[in-house]
Amino acid sequence: MITEVDLKHLRRCVELARTALEKGDEPFGSVLVSGDGRVLQEDHNHVAGGDHTQHPEFNLARWAAANLTPEERS
């Protein structure tokens, strides 16, 4: 079931996607949220520069691997 908190984070993803589109990129946004609901990191698409690995979900995964413990990532 989708909660109001889930919808809040989803709306933020849409805002980030809009930002990407305004910057000439494809409209994708991602938010990484902790188990207790804190926003840990967020990003939007950056593939317009030619590096097609710069999707926000990849960037958040790389950030999590570098900045969170295995326990925090579970």
Short mmCIF file of C-alpha atoms in Angstrom, two decimals:
data_model
loop_
_atom_site.label_atom_id
_atom_site.label_comp_id
_atom_site.label_asym_id
_atom_site.label_seq_id
_atom_site.Cartn_x
_atom_site.Cartn_y
_atom_site.Cartn_z
CA MET A 1 0.00 0.00 0.00
CA ILE A 2 1.31 3.44 -0.90
CA THR A 3 1.49 5.85 2.02
CA GLU A 4 1.45 9.64 2.11
CA VAL A 5 5.19 9.53 2.84
CA ASP A 6 5.71 7.37 -0.26
CA LEU A 7 3.72 9.88 -2.31
CA LYS A 8 5.83 12.74 -0.94
CA HIS A 9 9.01 11.01 -2.11
CA LEU A 10 7.44 10.15 -5.46
CA ARG A 11 6.48 13.79 -5.98
CA ARG A 12 10.10 14.75 -5.29
CA CYS A 13 11.22 12.26 -7.97
CA VAL A 14 8.89 13.99 -10.42
CA GLU A 15 10.34 17.39 -9.44
CA LEU A 16 13.86 16.06 -10.03
CA ALA A 17 12.78 14.66 -13.40
CA ARG A 18 11.41 18.07 -14.32
CA THR A 19 14.75 19.64 -13.37
CA ALA A 20 16.56 17.18 -15.64
CA LEU A 21 14.22 18.02 -18.51
CA GLU A 22 14.74 21.76 -17.97
CA LYS A 23 18.50 21.16 -18.19
CA GLY A 24 18.08 19.41 -21.53
CA ASP A 25 18.26 15.88 -20.21
CA GLU A 26 15.86 12.95 -20.15
CA PRO A 27 13.25 13.29 -17.37
CA PHE A 28 14.27 10.89 -14.62
CA GLY A 29 14.74 11.50 -10.91
CA SER A 30 15.48 9.28 -7.93
CA VAL A 31 15.41 9.65 -4.16
CA LEU A 32 17.21 7.31 -1.75
CA VAL A 33 15.26 7.02 1.49
CA SER A 34 16.40 5.30 4.69
CA GLY A 35 14.32 2.70 6.48
CA ASP A 36 13.15 5.36 8.92
CA GLY A 37 12.05 7.71 6.13
CA ARG A 38 14.98 10.13 5.96
CA VAL A 39 16.08 11.30 2.52
CA LEU A 40 19.71 10.27 2.22
CA GLN A 41 20.47 11.43 -1.31
CA GLU A 42 18.68 12.45 -4.48
CA ASP A 43 19.65 13.01 -8.09
CA HIS A 44 18.32 13.48 -11.61
CA ASN A 45 19.45 12.24 -15.00
CA HIS A 46 22.81 13.45 -16.36
CA VAL A 47 23.15 11.39 -19.56
CA ALA A 48 23.00 14.36 -21.95
CA GLY A 49 26.74 14.77 -21.45
CA GLY A 50 27.28 11.49 -23.29
CA ASP A 51 27.88 9.13 -20.36
CA HIS A 52 24.85 6.87 -20.37
CA THR A 53 25.72 5.44 -16.96
CA GLN A 54 24.73 8.76 -15.35
CA HIS A 55 21.17 7.70 -14.58
CA PRO A 56 20.12 8.82 -11.10
CA GLU A 57 19.53 5.31 -9.77
CA PHE A 58 23.09 4.32 -10.73
CA ASN A 59 24.47 7.47 -9.11
CA LEU A 60 22.54 6.77 -5.90
CA ALA A 61 23.77 3.17 -5.85
CA ARG A 62 27.37 4.37 -6.24
CA TRP A 63 26.84 6.96 -3.51
CA ALA A 64 25.35 4.37 -1.16
CA ALA A 65 28.23 1.95 -1.78
CA ALA A 66 30.76 4.67 -0.96
CA ASN A 67 28.96 6.31 1.98
CA LEU A 68 26.80 3.75 3.79
CA THR A 69 27.70 0.66 5.75
CA PRO A 70 26.38 -2.72 4.58
CA GLU A 71 23.87 -2.57 7.43
CA GLU A 72 22.65 0.85 6.32
CA ARG A 73 22.28 -0.40 2.76
CA SER A 74 20.15 -3.40 3.75
#
